[in-house]
XYZ file of C-alpha atoms in Angstrom:
321
model
C 3.687 -22.407 3.325
C 0.620 -23.582 1.546
C -2.932 -22.123 2.041
C -5.208 -24.293 4.252
C -8.602 -24.955 2.666
C -11.471 -23.798 4.784
C -13.915 -26.573 5.177
C -17.744 -26.551 5.715
C -16.944 -28.258 9.145
C -14.786 -25.290 10.130
C -17.751 -22.985 9.479
C -20.159 -25.208 11.418
C -17.808 -25.434 14.425
C -17.383 -21.590 14.549
C -21.031 -21.015 14.247
C -21.795 -23.713 16.809
C -24.078 -25.622 14.541
C -24.132 -29.064 12.929
C -22.524 -29.545 9.575
C -25.899 -30.269 7.910
C -27.322 -27.025 9.191
C -24.342 -25.064 7.933
C -24.724 -26.819 4.488
C -28.380 -26.047 4.415
C -27.713 -22.267 4.970
C -24.679 -21.877 2.629
C -26.238 -23.912 -0.145
C -29.615 -22.341 0.316
C -31.440 -25.669 0.814
C -33.096 -24.669 4.045
C -36.443 -24.633 2.412
C -36.240 -28.528 2.175
C -35.930 -31.107 4.704
C -33.593 -29.171 6.933
C -34.902 -25.939 8.405
C -32.910 -23.488 10.385
C -33.849 -20.413 12.351
C -32.986 -16.777 11.549
C -30.231 -16.518 14.231
C -28.613 -19.770 13.082
C -28.700 -18.591 9.532
C -27.022 -15.318 10.562
C -24.415 -17.139 12.676
C -23.447 -19.377 9.854
C -23.162 -16.656 7.290
C -21.026 -14.666 9.760
C -18.730 -17.581 10.291
C -18.395 -18.191 6.536
C -17.484 -14.589 5.943
C -14.913 -14.717 8.781
C -13.259 -17.814 7.531
C -13.557 -17.012 3.811
C -15.406 -20.165 2.997
C -16.233 -20.792 -0.687
C -19.406 -22.915 -0.954
C -19.615 -23.848 -4.576
C -17.566 -26.546 -6.092
C -16.315 -24.515 -9.055
C -14.868 -21.932 -6.820
C -13.148 -24.614 -4.723
C -11.630 -26.098 -7.838
C -10.358 -22.680 -8.912
C -8.653 -22.277 -5.622
C -7.128 -25.729 -5.547
C -5.341 -25.330 -8.844
C -2.624 -23.474 -6.867
C -1.033 -20.389 -8.184
C -3.054 -20.052 -11.417
C -5.195 -17.202 -10.011
C -4.076 -14.255 -7.815
C -6.242 -11.497 -6.315
C -5.497 -7.864 -6.362
C -7.412 -5.715 -3.989
C -7.441 -2.238 -2.294
C -9.503 -0.493 0.375
C -9.352 2.728 -1.428
C -12.443 4.371 -2.898
C -11.779 3.275 -6.567
C -9.454 0.943 -8.431
C -6.963 2.601 -10.816
C -8.272 3.031 -14.176
C -6.350 5.991 -15.733
C -2.447 6.184 -16.525
C -2.324 9.203 -14.091
C -4.137 7.331 -11.274
C -1.974 7.009 -8.206
C -2.059 3.151 -8.190
C -2.013 2.681 -11.951
C 1.681 2.014 -12.080
C 1.527 -0.744 -9.272
C -1.244 -2.497 -11.112
C 0.376 -2.348 -14.476
C 3.557 -3.923 -13.011
C 1.419 -6.641 -11.338
C -0.394 -7.292 -14.619
C 2.866 -7.583 -16.598
C 4.548 -9.933 -14.160
C 1.493 -12.028 -13.701
C 1.374 -12.663 -17.365
C 4.957 -13.655 -17.466
C 4.350 -16.208 -14.747
C 1.149 -17.537 -16.144
C -1.164 -16.091 -13.467
C -4.665 -14.759 -14.050
C -5.815 -11.856 -12.031
C -8.888 -11.661 -9.852
C -9.661 -7.898 -9.167
C -11.547 -7.303 -5.891
C -13.224 -3.957 -6.112
C -15.399 -4.032 -2.974
C -13.001 -2.798 -0.302
C -15.495 -3.586 2.391
C -15.282 -7.375 2.028
C -11.623 -8.104 1.138
C -11.550 -11.235 3.279
C -14.811 -12.650 1.857
C -15.096 -15.854 -0.063
C -14.299 -13.977 -3.232
C -10.634 -13.331 -2.573
C -10.120 -16.936 -1.424
C -10.988 -18.076 -4.981
C -7.352 -17.131 -5.626
C -4.171 -18.857 -4.579
C -2.964 -15.607 -3.004
C -3.324 -11.898 -2.968
C -1.660 -8.441 -3.427
C -3.033 -5.408 -1.565
C -2.467 -1.854 -2.832
C -3.069 1.319 -0.853
C -2.621 2.644 2.704
C -6.144 2.283 3.894
C -7.003 -1.042 5.307
C -9.094 -3.135 7.596
C -6.559 -4.865 9.977
C -9.240 -7.287 11.329
C -10.060 -8.238 7.807
C -6.401 -8.704 6.955
C -5.635 -10.679 10.191
C -8.423 -13.139 9.301
C -6.559 -13.809 5.938
C -3.139 -14.171 7.548
C -4.450 -16.430 10.380
C -5.731 -18.729 7.742
C -2.274 -18.646 6.048
C -3.637 -17.105 2.922
C -0.584 -15.980 0.885
C -0.593 -12.148 0.925
C 1.796 -9.394 -0.125
C 1.543 -5.623 0.534
C 2.683 -3.106 -1.985
C 4.519 -0.874 0.599
C 5.585 -1.694 4.024
C 2.641 -2.686 6.319
C 2.975 -3.758 9.997
C -0.088 -5.241 11.599
C -0.038 -6.090 15.349
C -0.213 -9.885 16.036
C 0.462 -10.859 12.456
C 3.513 -11.625 10.305
C 3.223 -9.479 7.096
C 4.970 -9.817 3.728
C 5.615 -6.721 1.755
C 7.662 -4.952 -0.836
C 8.567 -1.296 -0.905
C 10.845 1.507 -2.195
C 14.282 2.050 -0.783
C 13.415 5.421 0.842
C 16.516 5.522 2.847
C 18.887 4.913 -0.044
C 17.433 7.847 -2.153
C 17.176 10.207 0.836
C 20.856 9.522 1.706
C 21.644 10.483 -1.949
C 19.567 13.707 -1.511
C 21.438 14.687 1.602
C 24.761 14.093 0.005
C 23.820 16.841 -2.624
C 22.867 19.452 -0.074
C 25.557 22.183 0.347
C 27.081 22.200 3.855
C 26.422 26.027 3.979
C 22.660 25.481 4.128
C 21.366 26.793 7.436
C 18.876 23.892 7.941
C 16.291 21.588 6.627
C 12.575 22.409 6.456
C 10.439 19.303 6.321
C 6.861 19.881 5.342
C 5.152 16.679 6.609
C 1.864 15.287 5.764
C -0.421 16.547 8.595
C -2.689 13.570 8.858
C -0.832 10.690 7.283
C 0.550 7.998 9.841
C 1.117 5.300 7.268
C 4.230 3.225 7.315
C 5.876 4.736 4.107
C 5.420 8.306 5.506
C 6.942 7.184 8.865
C 9.756 5.495 6.959
C 10.563 8.807 5.063
C 10.505 10.879 8.185
C 12.702 8.615 10.078
C 15.265 8.596 7.339
C 15.164 12.443 6.961
C 15.583 12.861 10.733
C 18.549 10.541 10.869
C 20.394 11.928 7.787
C 19.834 15.504 9.092
C 21.433 14.500 12.372
C 24.241 12.668 10.753
C 25.058 15.736 8.495
C 24.568 18.250 11.463
C 21.658 20.099 9.836
C 19.045 21.678 12.079
C 15.640 20.144 11.186
C 12.252 21.809 11.424
C 9.332 19.675 10.867
C 5.979 21.497 10.114
C 2.806 19.613 9.400
C 1.503 20.963 6.129
C -2.005 21.323 4.753
C -1.247 24.457 2.621
C -0.368 27.168 2.187
C 2.890 27.902 3.867
C 2.866 29.235 7.454
C 4.723 32.386 8.359
C 7.426 30.429 10.125
C 7.872 28.223 6.966
C 8.027 31.430 4.688
C 10.705 32.794 6.942
C 12.782 29.786 6.767
C 12.512 29.537 2.962
C 13.565 33.215 2.699
C 16.533 32.379 4.941
C 17.731 29.783 2.510
C 16.618 26.536 4.242
C 16.500 23.434 2.119
C 12.801 22.243 1.719
C 11.651 18.741 1.693
C 7.962 18.299 0.581
C 6.484 14.938 1.782
C 4.046 14.596 -1.028
C 3.716 15.542 -4.729
C 0.454 17.471 -4.118
C 2.288 20.003 -1.936
C 4.066 21.532 -4.911
C 0.807 23.299 -6.036
C -0.096 25.179 -2.680
C 3.549 26.347 -2.125
C 3.951 27.658 -5.720
C 2.244 31.077 -5.152
C 4.818 32.020 -2.511
C 7.788 31.188 -4.686
C 6.264 33.195 -7.645
C 5.570 36.131 -5.289
C 9.130 36.070 -3.994
C 10.529 35.575 -7.487
C 12.747 32.545 -6.284
C 13.144 28.980 -7.647
C 12.383 26.058 -5.286
C 15.389 24.963 -3.336
C 14.520 21.448 -2.114
C 13.169 18.162 -3.114
C 9.805 16.268 -3.350
C 9.899 13.081 -1.525
C 7.789 11.314 -4.062
C 7.667 10.290 -7.769
C 5.862 12.324 -10.394
C 3.060 9.779 -10.932
C 0.729 12.548 -12.066
C 3.172 13.392 -14.857
C 2.971 17.092 -13.898
C 5.405 19.937 -15.032
C 7.472 20.271 -11.831
C 9.735 22.979 -10.575
C 11.106 20.604 -7.977
C 13.463 17.612 -8.261
C 11.928 14.330 -7.229
C 12.610 10.700 -7.479
C 11.954 8.212 -10.305
C 8.678 6.487 -10.865
C 9.362 2.803 -10.162
C 5.797 1.862 -9.450
C 5.721 -0.829 -12.198
C 8.851 -2.466 -10.838
C 7.325 -2.513 -7.308
C 4.155 -4.106 -8.510
C 6.271 -6.708 -10.492
C 8.315 -7.525 -7.343
C 5.061 -8.077 -5.386
C 4.015 -10.738 -7.843
C 7.542 -12.404 -7.581
C 7.208 -12.435 -3.775
C 3.581 -13.746 -3.829
C 4.708 -16.451 -6.313
C 7.222 -17.643 -3.694
C 4.627 -17.590 -0.928
C 2.143 -19.654 -2.989
C 4.907 -22.201 -3.754
C 5.564 -22.404 0.096
C 8.913 -20.785 -0.054
C 10.153 -17.641 1.817
C 10.787 -14.952 -0.822
C 14.493 -14.921 -1.637
C 14.819 -11.545 -3.481
C 15.337 -8.194 -1.885
C 11.984 -6.568 -0.941
C 13.359 -3.010 -1.857
C 13.193 -1.241 -5.187
C 15.948 1.428 -5.591
C 14.915 4.942 -6.534
C 16.824 7.474 -8.693
C 16.920 11.348 -8.402
C 15.209 13.197 -11.199
C 15.697 16.921 -11.897
C 12.953 19.621 -12.187
C 11.333 20.050 -15.558
C 9.681 23.443 -15.328
C 9.643 26.845 -13.411
C 7.326 27.628 -10.584
């Protein structure tokens, strides 16, 4: 599916004005022979933002060149800049694969205006991060702008393209290693995270616990351990930490009790910390690379052929609590 070019006429129709008036506003020529009122100007500018209209010819030429330019954007507070930043691995994989395929990158660093005319300079886009503006994204998808999410994303009323990690595969491997004598599974879940990856992990944990016959206790976690969680740990329950950051607030309890962690962190060690917990491998570069591969197919008008899942491997602890 190719990206449909937004025309000046489309902006004019949406704003309810003539094409000449829309041109006067967007090309800032309303001081000449064509004059427009304040409300008309605001209506035209709002329509242009909604449709992602690019008024200057150079920008249009960039976009029409096809897949030579792809946009990378996020609604998170800052773009990754350090090797230990959460999104750095994704961006590194995107950059490497884009270079292999001859793409240049357009980095959109204003998360408030992802669907503005700037992103439509590119032939397609890749979104990183869980925070998002669904209305903004629907606008891009409605205009058939090729878009791939790093991580599963579902948006009501829109078909989304995404790549993600094979959470279920690695969680199945984790459960296969848990001794059958374990009294139960304690799942310390992110208290306020309702993102699709968190839901995917929790669904997989719940299903595999049921299949193995393990009692499952889910406790929303903000740190430190609750008395209930402490009791379950003391009774030998296997502990699953939803996120990497949880290892730090639970560490004092393990040190006080003089016991080693018995469980698993359901995330990679992207911060490169000394960890007393096993975790899964950091495959963020591979996922970023796969996002570019999928986007390349979409830009060319093809449905992506490759699997959208990146497998994960189990890695052991590298320190004591």
